[in-house]
mmCIF file of C-alpha atoms in Angstrom:
data_model
loop_
_atom_site.group_PDB
_atom_site.id
_atom_site.type_symbol
_atom_site.label_atom_id
_atom_site.label_comp_id
_atom_site.label_asym_id
_atom_site.label_seq_id
_atom_site.Cartn_x
_atom_site.Cartn_y
_atom_site.Cartn_z
ATOM 1 C CA ARG P 267 1.726 -0.372 -14.836
ATOM 2 C CA SER P 268 1.839 1.573 -11.610
ATOM 3 C CA ARG P 269 2.614 0.002 -8.276
ATOM 4 C CA ARG P 270 -0.887 0.953 -7.135
ATOM 5 C CA GLN P 271 -2.623 -0.841 -9.964
ATOM 6 C CA ARG P 272 -2.040 -4.387 -11.107
ATOM 7 C CA GLN P 273 -3.917 -6.105 -13.905
ATOM 8 C CA MET P 274 -4.275 -9.836 -14.476
ATOM 9 C CA CYS P 275 -6.251 -12.036 -16.824
ATOM 10 C CA ILE P 276 -7.835 -15.178 -15.414
ATOM 11 C CA ARG P 277 -10.344 -17.170 -17.437
ATOM 12 C CA ASP P 278 -10.711 -14.363 -19.999
ATOM 13 C CA ARG P 279 -11.739 -11.822 -17.348
ATOM 14 C CA TYR P 280 -9.547 -8.886 -16.513
ATOM 15 C CA MET P 281 -8.991 -8.029 -12.867
ATOM 16 C CA VAL P 282 -7.567 -4.773 -11.551
ATOM 17 C CA GLU P 283 -6.222 -4.230 -8.046
ATOM 18 C CA ARG P 284 -6.259 -0.569 -7.014
ATOM 19 C CA LYS P 285 -5.679 1.286 -3.752
ATOM 20 C CA VAL P 286 -8.557 3.654 -2.894
ATOM 21 C CA PHE P 287 -9.721 5.985 -0.170
ATOM 22 C CA PHE P 288 -13.107 7.547 0.482
ATOM 23 C CA GLU P 289 -14.784 9.559 3.211
ATOM 24 C CA GLY P 290 -16.366 7.922 6.221
ATOM 25 C CA SER P 291 -18.031 9.536 9.236
ATOM 26 C CA PHE P 292 -14.755 9.638 11.155
ATOM 27 C CA GLY P 293 -12.280 10.370 8.364
ATOM 28 C CA LYS P 294 -10.871 8.633 5.343
ATOM 29 C CA ILE P 295 -11.355 4.909 4.888
ATOM 30 C CA PHE P 296 -8.505 3.207 3.064
ATOM 31 C CA GLY P 297 -8.993 0.075 1.019
ATOM 32 C CA VAL P 298 -7.935 -1.967 -1.960
ATOM 33 C CA LEU P 299 -10.371 -2.692 -4.772
ATOM 34 C CA HIS P 300 -10.078 -6.024 -6.564
ATOM 35 C CA LEU P 301 -12.210 -5.323 -9.630
ATOM 36 C CA VAL P 302 -13.337 -7.965 -12.096
ATOM 37 C CA GLU P 303 -14.312 -6.705 -15.533
ATOM 38 C CA ASN P 304 -18.104 -6.539 -16.059
ATOM 39 C CA SER P 305 -18.855 -7.625 -12.482
ATOM 40 C CA LYS P 306 -21.871 -5.972 -10.837
ATOM 41 C CA GLU P 307 -21.310 -7.913 -7.602
ATOM 42 C CA ILE P 308 -18.788 -6.980 -4.915
ATOM 43 C CA VAL P 309 -17.842 -8.460 -1.557
ATOM 44 C CA ILE P 310 -16.632 -6.197 1.249
ATOM 45 C CA VAL P 311 -13.883 -8.055 3.140
ATOM 46 C CA VAL P 312 -13.569 -6.796 6.725
ATOM 47 C CA HIS P 313 -10.608 -7.734 8.921
ATOM 48 C CA GLY P 314 -10.684 -8.731 12.579
ATOM 49 C CA PHE P 315 -9.750 -6.614 15.589
ATOM 50 C CA SER P 316 -5.986 -7.105 15.555
ATOM 51 C CA SER P 317 -5.327 -7.193 11.818
ATOM 52 C CA THR P 318 -5.619 -4.994 8.717
ATOM 53 C CA LYS P 319 -6.729 -5.165 5.090
ATOM 54 C CA ASP P 320 -3.227 -6.408 4.256
ATOM 55 C CA THR P 321 -3.383 -9.725 6.120
ATOM 56 C CA GLY P 322 -5.678 -12.664 5.268
ATOM 57 C CA ALA P 323 -8.104 -10.394 3.411
ATOM 58 C CA ILE P 324 -5.752 -10.340 0.413
ATOM 59 C CA GLN P 325 -6.073 -14.047 -0.305
ATOM 60 C CA ILE P 326 -9.847 -14.026 0.228
ATOM 61 C CA SER P 327 -10.219 -11.099 -2.206
ATOM 62 C CA GLN P 328 -8.055 -12.792 -4.833
ATOM 63 C CA GLU P 329 -9.999 -16.054 -4.561
ATOM 64 C CA LEU P 330 -13.287 -14.164 -4.922
ATOM 65 C CA ASN P 331 -11.868 -12.571 -8.093
ATOM 66 C CA LYS P 332 -11.058 -15.997 -9.518
ATOM 67 C CA VAL P 333 -14.746 -16.930 -9.406
ATOM 68 C CA GLY P 334 -15.822 -13.640 -10.994
ATOM 69 C CA LEU P 335 -16.641 -11.538 -7.926
ATOM 70 C CA SER P 336 -15.125 -8.118 -7.307
ATOM 71 C CA ALA P 337 -13.957 -7.378 -3.761
ATOM 72 C CA ILE P 338 -12.875 -4.474 -1.610
ATOM 73 C CA ARG P 339 -10.787 -4.998 1.501
ATOM 74 C CA ILE P 340 -10.816 -2.071 3.911
ATOM 75 C CA ASP P 341 -8.963 -0.901 6.992
ATOM 76 C CA LEU P 342 -11.513 -0.282 9.705
ATOM 77 C CA ASP P 343 -10.956 2.889 11.683
ATOM 78 C CA ASN P 344 -7.836 2.952 13.818
ATOM 79 C CA GLN P 345 -6.313 0.017 11.934
ATOM 80 C CA GLY P 346 -3.833 -0.054 9.073
ATOM 81 C CA GLU P 347 -3.860 3.177 7.061
ATOM 82 C CA SER P 348 -6.965 4.678 8.631
ATOM 83 C CA GLU P 349 -6.931 8.093 10.308
ATOM 84 C CA LEU P 350 -8.438 7.484 13.746
ATOM 85 C CA ASP P 351 -6.549 7.070 16.994
ATOM 86 C CA PHE P 352 -6.818 3.458 18.201
ATOM 87 C CA LYS P 353 -7.424 4.366 21.845
ATOM 88 C CA GLU P 354 -10.175 6.863 21.068
ATOM 89 C CA GLY P 355 -12.056 5.390 18.137
ATOM 90 C CA VAL P 356 -12.464 1.644 18.605
ATOM 91 C CA SER P 357 -16.062 0.441 18.944
ATOM 92 C CA ILE P 358 -18.423 -1.897 17.140
ATOM 93 C CA PRO P 359 -20.825 0.988 16.269
ATOM 94 C CA ASN P 360 -17.901 2.849 14.652
ATOM 95 C CA TYR P 361 -17.025 -0.262 12.636
ATOM 96 C CA VAL P 362 -20.637 -0.580 11.478
ATOM 97 C CA THR P 363 -20.589 3.075 10.377
ATOM 98 C CA GLN P 364 -17.407 2.444 8.357
ATOM 99 C CA VAL P 365 -18.966 -0.605 6.671
ATOM 100 C CA GLU P 366 -22.060 1.465 5.838
ATOM 101 C CA ALA P 367 -19.797 4.089 4.226
ATOM 102 C CA THR P 368 -18.132 1.295 2.231
ATOM 103 C CA ILE P 369 -21.523 0.031 1.044
ATOM 104 C CA LYS P 370 -22.378 3.553 -0.140
ATOM 105 C CA TYR P 371 -19.009 3.797 -1.911
ATOM 106 C CA CYS P 372 -19.652 0.478 -3.683
ATOM 107 C CA LYS P 373 -23.120 1.624 -4.761
ATOM 108 C CA ASP P 374 -21.610 4.855 -6.087
ATOM 109 C CA LEU P 375 -19.241 2.699 -8.170
ATOM 110 C CA GLY P 376 -22.277 1.018 -9.752
ATOM 111 C CA PHE P 377 -22.386 -2.287 -7.866
ATOM 112 C CA ASN P 378 -25.925 -3.545 -7.329
ATOM 113 C CA GLU P 379 -25.131 -6.738 -5.371
ATOM 114 C CA ILE P 380 -23.047 -6.148 -2.240
ATOM 115 C CA SER P 381 -22.052 -8.832 0.283
ATOM 116 C CA LEU P 382 -19.969 -8.738 3.435
ATOM 117 C CA VAL P 383 -17.343 -11.148 4.764
ATOM 118 C CA GLY P 384 -15.974 -10.530 8.252
ATOM 119 C CA GLY P 385 -16.267 -11.099 11.963
ATOM 120 C CA PHE P 386 -18.573 -9.888 14.694
ATOM 121 C CA GLU P 387 -18.775 -9.704 18.462
ATOM 122 C CA LEU P 388 -21.144 -11.994 20.388
ATOM 123 C CA GLY P 389 -24.119 -10.024 21.658
ATOM 124 C CA ASP P 390 -27.108 -11.098 23.703
ATOM 125 C CA ASP P 391 -29.504 -11.291 20.762
ATOM 126 C CA LEU P 392 -28.271 -13.085 17.647
ATOM 127 C CA SER P 393 -31.718 -13.695 16.181
ATOM 128 C CA MET P 394 -30.988 -11.462 13.180
ATOM 129 C CA ILE P 395 -28.057 -13.692 12.245
ATOM 130 C CA THR P 396 -30.238 -16.789 12.479
ATOM 131 C CA LYS P 397 -33.007 -15.071 10.502
ATOM 132 C CA ASN P 398 -30.838 -13.608 7.733
ATOM 133 C CA CYS P 399 -27.967 -16.074 7.336
ATOM 134 C CA SER P 400 -28.641 -19.535 6.020
ATOM 135 C CA ASN P 401 -24.982 -20.549 5.986
ATOM 136 C CA THR P 402 -23.169 -19.371 9.126
ATOM 137 C CA LYS P 403 -19.659 -20.617 9.811
ATOM 138 C CA LEU P 404 -17.543 -19.640 12.818
ATOM 139 C CA PHE P 405 -13.807 -20.163 13.173
ATOM 140 C CA PHE P 406 -11.860 -20.536 16.412
ATOM 141 C CA SER P 407 -8.234 -21.225 17.257
ATOM 142 C CA LYS P 408 -7.057 -22.723 20.522
ATOM 143 C CA ASP P 409 -4.138 -20.273 20.635
ATOM 144 C CA ASP P 410 -6.228 -17.125 19.952
ATOM 145 C CA ASP P 411 -5.146 -14.435 22.423
ATOM 146 C CA CYS P 412 -8.209 -12.223 21.707
ATOM 147 C CA VAL P 413 -11.116 -14.691 21.624
ATOM 148 C CA PRO P 414 -10.637 -17.555 24.087
ATOM 149 C CA ILE P 415 -11.670 -21.024 22.941
ATOM 150 C CA SER P 416 -14.113 -21.012 25.891
ATOM 151 C CA HIS P 417 -16.312 -18.637 23.836
ATOM 152 C CA LEU P 418 -17.019 -21.501 21.452
ATOM 153 C CA GLU P 419 -19.632 -22.954 23.827
ATOM 154 C CA LYS P 420 -21.381 -19.569 24.139
ATOM 155 C CA TYR P 421 -21.670 -19.326 20.369
ATOM 156 C CA LYS P 422 -22.902 -22.918 20.077
ATOM 157 C CA GLN P 423 -25.731 -22.133 22.507
ATOM 158 C CA LYS P 424 -26.824 -19.009 20.622
ATOM 159 C CA LEU P 425 -26.198 -20.152 17.029
ATOM 160 C CA GLN P 426 -27.186 -23.791 17.080
ATOM 161 C CA ASP P 427 -27.443 -24.162 13.296
ATOM 162 C CA ALA P 428 -24.009 -22.715 12.608
ATOM 163 C CA GLU P 429 -21.039 -24.776 11.512
ATOM 164 C CA TYR P 430 -17.937 -24.522 13.695
ATOM 165 C CA PHE P 431 -14.259 -24.967 12.843
ATOM 166 C CA VAL P 432 -11.542 -25.212 15.488
ATOM 167 C CA TYR P 433 -7.816 -24.913 14.730
ATOM 168 C CA GLU P 434 -4.764 -25.426 16.914
ATOM 169 C CA ASP P 435 -2.425 -22.714 15.639
ATOM 170 C CA LYS P 436 -4.160 -19.848 13.779
ATOM 171 C CA GLY P 437 -3.941 -17.315 16.622
ATOM 172 C CA HIS P 438 -6.476 -14.532 16.014
ATOM 173 C CA PHE P 439 -6.424 -15.370 12.280
ATOM 174 C CA ALA P 440 -4.062 -12.524 11.352
ATOM 175 C CA VAL P 441 -2.413 -14.916 8.917
ATOM 176 C CA GLU P 442 -1.332 -14.203 5.361
ATOM 177 C CA GLU P 443 -2.580 -17.529 4.049
ATOM 178 C CA PHE P 444 -5.607 -19.497 5.174
ATOM 179 C CA PRO P 445 -6.089 -22.306 2.629
ATOM 180 C CA GLU P 446 -8.693 -24.040 4.803
ATOM 181 C CA LEU P 447 -10.986 -20.991 4.553
ATOM 182 C CA ILE P 448 -10.455 -20.708 0.805
ATOM 183 C CA LYS P 449 -11.403 -24.389 0.435
ATOM 184 C CA ILE P 450 -14.623 -23.818 2.437
ATOM 185 C CA ILE P 451 -15.554 -20.774 0.329
ATOM 186 C CA LYS P 452 -14.968 -22.724 -2.882
ATOM 187 C CA GLU P 453 -17.068 -25.663 -1.625
ATOM 188 C CA ASP P 454 -19.898 -23.274 -0.737
ATOM 189 C CA LEU P 455 -19.729 -21.680 -4.197
ATOM 190 C CA VAL P 456 -20.032 -25.134 -5.784
ATOM 191 C CA LYS P 457 -23.085 -25.869 -3.605
ATOM 192 C CA LEU P 458 -24.630 -22.597 -4.806
ATOM 193 C CA ASN P 459 -23.896 -23.535 -8.435
ATOM 194 C CA PHE P 460 -21.867 -20.345 -8.789
#
C-alpha cells in the first residue's frame, strides 16, 4: 500500500483514505478522501479559520466512515496545502466558492447525497440557517483567541433554537482530538436512526 492510500475494513465495509487535488476558481484545492465502499453519500468537512484539513477534521472524517458515510476534508484557500497567498485570498466568499468546487468534485465522483460540516461567520441575517437547519449546534471555548466568548450572546439572540456548547480549554478548536464532538455526532445519528 502506498503512503497516500490506506485501506481498512470496519464492519465488512472497506474504507480508503486518499489524498486528492482538483481545480477551484483560485487554484488547486487539496483534500483527503475517506471513501466507504458502495457509499453514495459524502460529507464535506471544512476546517476553521486558523486550522487545516489535518487537524480535527481527521477524526470527524474517520468517525463518519465508521457509520458508513464517505467524507472529504479540504484545505480552504490559503490554508494547509492550498495555493493562495493568505494575505491576499482570505474571505468568506472565496471559501464559499471553494466549497462549491468541492461539491462539484463530489458530484463528478458519483455522490448523490452531499452534506457539509464546518463553521461560519455571524452575519446580520441568519434566517436561512433557521429555515434550512433543524439541528444547529454551536461550539465555543472560553480561551478561543479568534472568536471571543462574548460572541455567544450574539449567536443566542439570532439563533434561539440552536444548542450551545461551551468549553474551557479548546482554543479555536484546532485540536487533533475532540471526543465530545464525536459523541454528539454519534448521538444525533442514533436519533436519526442511521
